[in-house]
Amino acid sequence: LWSYRYAALCLRCIRAQWAEAGVDLSQRPEILMTIYNLGMNKCPPRQNPQAGGAIFSLDDVEYTFGSFAWEFYWSGRAYPELPF
């Protein structure tokens, strides 16, 4: 339970930091997860951020942490637990 709370707190802090800089990440799960994966110190707020992060393969398809988060979030597979 605490690990989920920690992750949620980190994501909330990222959104707040970027909102203060004038960048809205409320509809950008790929950016939130990229920053979570790489760390806030390596991803300062900026306009037009790009998804990235660690690269991994599933079924011979390469994904970055951020691009996979985008596909998973918008697929609706987690909708009962994470309604958007």
Short mmCIF file of N, CA and C in Angstrom, two decimals:
data_model
loop_
_atom_site.label_atom_id
_atom_site.label_comp_id
_atom_site.label_asym_id
_atom_site.label_seq_id
_atom_site.Cartn_x
_atom_site.Cartn_y
_atom_site.Cartn_z
N LEU A 1 0.83 -1.20 0.00
CA LEU A 1 0.00 0.00 0.00
C LEU A 1 0.86 1.26 0.00
N TRP A 2 1.93 1.26 0.80
CA TRP A 2 2.76 2.45 0.90
C TRP A 2 3.49 2.75 -0.41
N SER A 3 3.86 1.73 -1.15
CA SER A 3 4.55 1.99 -2.42
C SER A 3 3.62 2.69 -3.41
N TYR A 4 2.33 2.34 -3.40
CA TYR A 4 1.37 3.02 -4.27
C TYR A 4 1.18 4.47 -3.85
N ARG A 5 1.12 4.69 -2.56
CA ARG A 5 0.97 6.05 -2.06
C ARG A 5 2.19 6.90 -2.40
N TYR A 6 3.38 6.29 -2.27
CA TYR A 6 4.60 7.01 -2.61
C TYR A 6 4.59 7.39 -4.09
N ALA A 7 4.24 6.45 -4.96
CA ALA A 7 4.18 6.74 -6.40
C ALA A 7 3.17 7.83 -6.69
N ALA A 8 2.00 7.76 -6.06
CA ALA A 8 0.97 8.78 -6.27
C ALA A 8 1.46 10.15 -5.81
N LEU A 9 2.14 10.20 -4.68
CA LEU A 9 2.67 11.46 -4.18
C LEU A 9 3.72 12.02 -5.14
N CYS A 10 4.59 11.17 -5.66
CA CYS A 10 5.59 11.61 -6.64
C CYS A 10 4.92 12.19 -7.88
N LEU A 11 3.91 11.51 -8.40
CA LEU A 11 3.21 11.99 -9.59
C LEU A 11 2.50 13.31 -9.32
N ARG A 12 1.93 13.45 -8.14
CA ARG A 12 1.27 14.70 -7.77
C ARG A 12 2.29 15.84 -7.70
N CYS A 13 3.46 15.57 -7.14
CA CYS A 13 4.51 16.58 -7.05
C CYS A 13 5.01 16.98 -8.44
N ILE A 14 5.15 16.02 -9.33
CA ILE A 14 5.57 16.32 -10.70
C ILE A 14 4.55 17.22 -11.37
N ARG A 15 3.28 16.86 -11.27
CA ARG A 15 2.23 17.69 -11.89
C ARG A 15 2.25 19.09 -11.33
N ALA A 16 2.41 19.22 -10.01
CA ALA A 16 2.42 20.54 -9.37
C ALA A 16 3.62 21.36 -9.83
N GLN A 17 4.80 20.74 -9.87
CA GLN A 17 6.01 21.45 -10.30
C GLN A 17 5.85 21.97 -11.73
N TRP A 18 5.35 21.14 -12.61
CA TRP A 18 5.19 21.55 -13.99
C TRP A 18 4.06 22.57 -14.15
N ALA A 19 2.99 22.43 -13.36
CA ALA A 19 1.89 23.41 -13.42
C ALA A 19 2.39 24.80 -13.01
N GLU A 20 3.24 24.84 -11.99
CA GLU A 20 3.82 26.12 -11.57
C GLU A 20 4.65 26.75 -12.68
N ALA A 21 5.22 25.93 -13.54
CA ALA A 21 6.02 26.41 -14.67
C ALA A 21 5.14 26.69 -15.90
N GLY A 22 3.82 26.49 -15.77
CA GLY A 22 2.90 26.79 -16.86
C GLY A 22 2.65 25.65 -17.83
N VAL A 23 2.99 24.41 -17.46
CA VAL A 23 2.79 23.26 -18.34
C VAL A 23 1.80 22.31 -17.68
N ASP A 24 0.66 22.07 -18.34
CA ASP A 24 -0.38 21.20 -17.81
C ASP A 24 -0.13 19.76 -18.24
N LEU A 25 0.08 18.87 -17.28
CA LEU A 25 0.31 17.45 -17.58
C LEU A 25 -0.89 16.58 -17.23
N SER A 26 -2.05 17.19 -17.01
CA SER A 26 -3.21 16.41 -16.57
C SER A 26 -3.67 15.38 -17.59
N GLN A 27 -3.39 15.59 -18.87
CA GLN A 27 -3.77 14.63 -19.91
C GLN A 27 -2.54 14.05 -20.60
N ARG A 28 -1.42 14.02 -19.89
CA ARG A 28 -0.16 13.54 -20.47
C ARG A 28 0.48 12.45 -19.61
N PRO A 29 -0.14 11.26 -19.52
CA PRO A 29 0.42 10.20 -18.69
C PRO A 29 1.81 9.76 -19.15
N GLU A 30 2.09 9.86 -20.44
CA GLU A 30 3.40 9.46 -20.94
C GLU A 30 4.52 10.35 -20.42
N ILE A 31 4.21 11.63 -20.24
CA ILE A 31 5.22 12.56 -19.71
C ILE A 31 5.39 12.35 -18.21
N LEU A 32 4.27 12.20 -17.50
CA LEU A 32 4.36 11.93 -16.07
C LEU A 32 5.20 10.69 -15.78
N MET A 33 4.97 9.63 -16.53
CA MET A 33 5.69 8.38 -16.29
C MET A 33 7.15 8.46 -16.74
N THR A 34 7.42 9.23 -17.77
CA THR A 34 8.81 9.44 -18.18
C THR A 34 9.57 10.14 -17.06
N ILE A 35 8.98 11.20 -16.50
CA ILE A 35 9.63 11.94 -15.43
C ILE A 35 9.78 11.05 -14.20
N TYR A 36 8.75 10.28 -13.88
CA TYR A 36 8.82 9.36 -12.74
C TYR A 36 9.96 8.36 -12.94
N ASN A 37 10.11 7.86 -14.16
CA ASN A 37 11.14 6.87 -14.47
C ASN A 37 12.55 7.47 -14.42
N LEU A 38 12.72 8.66 -14.97
CA LEU A 38 14.04 9.27 -15.06
C LEU A 38 14.42 10.09 -13.83
N GLY A 39 13.41 10.64 -13.15
CA GLY A 39 13.66 11.48 -11.99
C GLY A 39 13.42 12.94 -12.29
N MET A 40 12.88 13.65 -11.31
CA MET A 40 12.55 15.06 -11.49
C MET A 40 13.80 15.90 -11.73
N ASN A 41 14.92 15.51 -11.19
CA ASN A 41 16.14 16.29 -11.37
C ASN A 41 16.69 16.22 -12.79
N LYS A 42 16.31 15.20 -13.55
CA LYS A 42 16.77 15.08 -14.94
C LYS A 42 15.75 15.60 -15.94
N CYS A 43 14.57 15.98 -15.46
CA CYS A 43 13.50 16.41 -16.35
C CYS A 43 12.89 17.72 -15.87
N PRO A 44 13.58 18.83 -16.04
CA PRO A 44 13.01 20.11 -15.62
C PRO A 44 11.82 20.48 -16.51
N PRO A 45 10.86 21.25 -15.99
CA PRO A 45 9.71 21.65 -16.79
C PRO A 45 10.13 22.39 -18.06
N ARG A 46 9.48 22.05 -19.16
CA ARG A 46 9.73 22.72 -20.44
C ARG A 46 8.51 22.53 -21.34
N GLN A 47 8.38 23.42 -22.29
CA GLN A 47 7.29 23.32 -23.25
C GLN A 47 7.56 22.16 -24.20
N ASN A 48 6.52 21.51 -24.68
CA ASN A 48 6.59 20.41 -25.64
C ASN A 48 7.49 19.26 -25.19
N PRO A 49 7.24 18.70 -24.00
CA PRO A 49 8.04 17.56 -23.54
C PRO A 49 7.76 16.32 -24.39
N GLN A 50 8.73 15.41 -24.44
CA GLN A 50 8.61 14.18 -25.21
C GLN A 50 8.68 12.97 -24.28
N ALA A 51 7.94 11.94 -24.62
CA ALA A 51 7.98 10.69 -23.85
C ALA A 51 9.33 10.01 -24.06
N GLY A 52 9.78 9.29 -23.04
CA GLY A 52 11.05 8.59 -23.13
C GLY A 52 11.22 7.69 -21.93
N GLY A 53 12.44 7.52 -21.50
CA GLY A 53 12.74 6.68 -20.35
C GLY A 53 13.38 5.37 -20.76
N ALA A 54 13.38 4.45 -19.82
CA ALA A 54 14.00 3.14 -20.05
C ALA A 54 13.35 2.44 -21.24
N ILE A 55 14.15 1.74 -22.00
CA ILE A 55 13.66 1.00 -23.17
C ILE A 55 13.56 -0.48 -22.81
N PHE A 56 12.44 -1.09 -23.20
CA PHE A 56 12.24 -2.53 -22.98
C PHE A 56 11.45 -3.10 -24.15
N SER A 57 11.47 -4.42 -24.28
CA SER A 57 10.78 -5.10 -25.38
C SER A 57 9.68 -6.00 -24.86
N LEU A 58 8.56 -6.00 -25.56
CA LEU A 58 7.45 -6.92 -25.33
C LEU A 58 7.03 -7.46 -26.68
N ASP A 59 7.04 -8.77 -26.84
CA ASP A 59 6.67 -9.39 -28.11
C ASP A 59 7.44 -8.78 -29.28
N ASP A 60 8.73 -8.60 -29.10
CA ASP A 60 9.63 -8.06 -30.13
C ASP A 60 9.31 -6.63 -30.55
N VAL A 61 8.59 -5.90 -29.73
CA VAL A 61 8.32 -4.48 -29.97
C VAL A 61 9.01 -3.70 -28.86
N GLU A 62 9.80 -2.68 -29.24
CA GLU A 62 10.48 -1.86 -28.25
C GLU A 62 9.60 -0.70 -27.82
N TYR A 63 9.57 -0.48 -26.53
CA TYR A 63 8.82 0.63 -25.93
C TYR A 63 9.75 1.41 -25.01
N THR A 64 9.42 2.67 -24.80
CA THR A 64 10.03 3.41 -23.70
C THR A 64 9.03 3.38 -22.56
N PHE A 65 9.50 3.66 -21.37
CA PHE A 65 8.63 3.67 -20.20
C PHE A 65 7.44 4.61 -20.44
N GLY A 66 7.71 5.78 -20.99
CA GLY A 66 6.65 6.76 -21.24
C GLY A 66 5.69 6.36 -22.34
N SER A 67 6.21 5.82 -23.44
CA SER A 67 5.31 5.44 -24.54
C SER A 67 4.40 4.28 -24.14
N PHE A 68 4.93 3.34 -23.35
CA PHE A 68 4.11 2.23 -22.89
C PHE A 68 3.02 2.74 -21.94
N ALA A 69 3.37 3.69 -21.07
CA ALA A 69 2.39 4.28 -20.15
C ALA A 69 1.26 4.93 -20.93
N TRP A 70 1.59 5.63 -22.02
CA TRP A 70 0.58 6.28 -22.84
C TRP A 70 -0.37 5.23 -23.44
N GLU A 71 0.19 4.20 -24.04
CA GLU A 71 -0.64 3.17 -24.66
C GLU A 71 -1.51 2.46 -23.63
N PHE A 72 -0.95 2.14 -22.48
CA PHE A 72 -1.72 1.44 -21.46
C PHE A 72 -2.82 2.33 -20.90
N TYR A 73 -2.50 3.57 -20.56
CA TYR A 73 -3.48 4.48 -19.97
C TYR A 73 -4.67 4.70 -20.91
N TRP A 74 -4.39 5.02 -22.16
CA TRP A 74 -5.48 5.33 -23.09
C TRP A 74 -6.15 4.09 -23.67
N SER A 75 -5.63 2.89 -23.39
CA SER A 75 -6.28 1.66 -23.88
C SER A 75 -7.58 1.39 -23.13
N GLY A 76 -7.70 1.91 -21.92
CA GLY A 76 -8.89 1.68 -21.10
C GLY A 76 -8.84 0.38 -20.31
N ARG A 77 -7.77 -0.37 -20.41
CA ARG A 77 -7.68 -1.66 -19.69
C ARG A 77 -7.74 -1.50 -18.18
N ALA A 78 -7.31 -0.39 -17.67
CA ALA A 78 -7.33 -0.16 -16.22
C ALA A 78 -8.51 0.70 -15.81
N TYR A 79 -9.48 0.89 -16.70
CA TYR A 79 -10.59 1.81 -16.43
C TYR A 79 -11.32 1.54 -15.10
N PRO A 80 -11.63 0.31 -14.77
CA PRO A 80 -12.34 0.10 -13.50
C PRO A 80 -11.56 0.63 -12.28
N GLU A 81 -10.23 0.56 -12.33
CA GLU A 81 -9.41 1.02 -11.22
C GLU A 81 -8.97 2.47 -11.39
N LEU A 82 -8.78 2.91 -12.64
CA LEU A 82 -8.28 4.26 -12.92
C LEU A 82 -9.15 4.95 -13.95
N PRO A 83 -10.37 5.32 -13.59
CA PRO A 83 -11.24 5.98 -14.59
C PRO A 83 -10.67 7.31 -15.05
N PHE A 84 -10.72 7.53 -16.36
CA PHE A 84 -10.19 8.81 -16.89
C PHE A 84 -11.29 9.65 -17.48
#
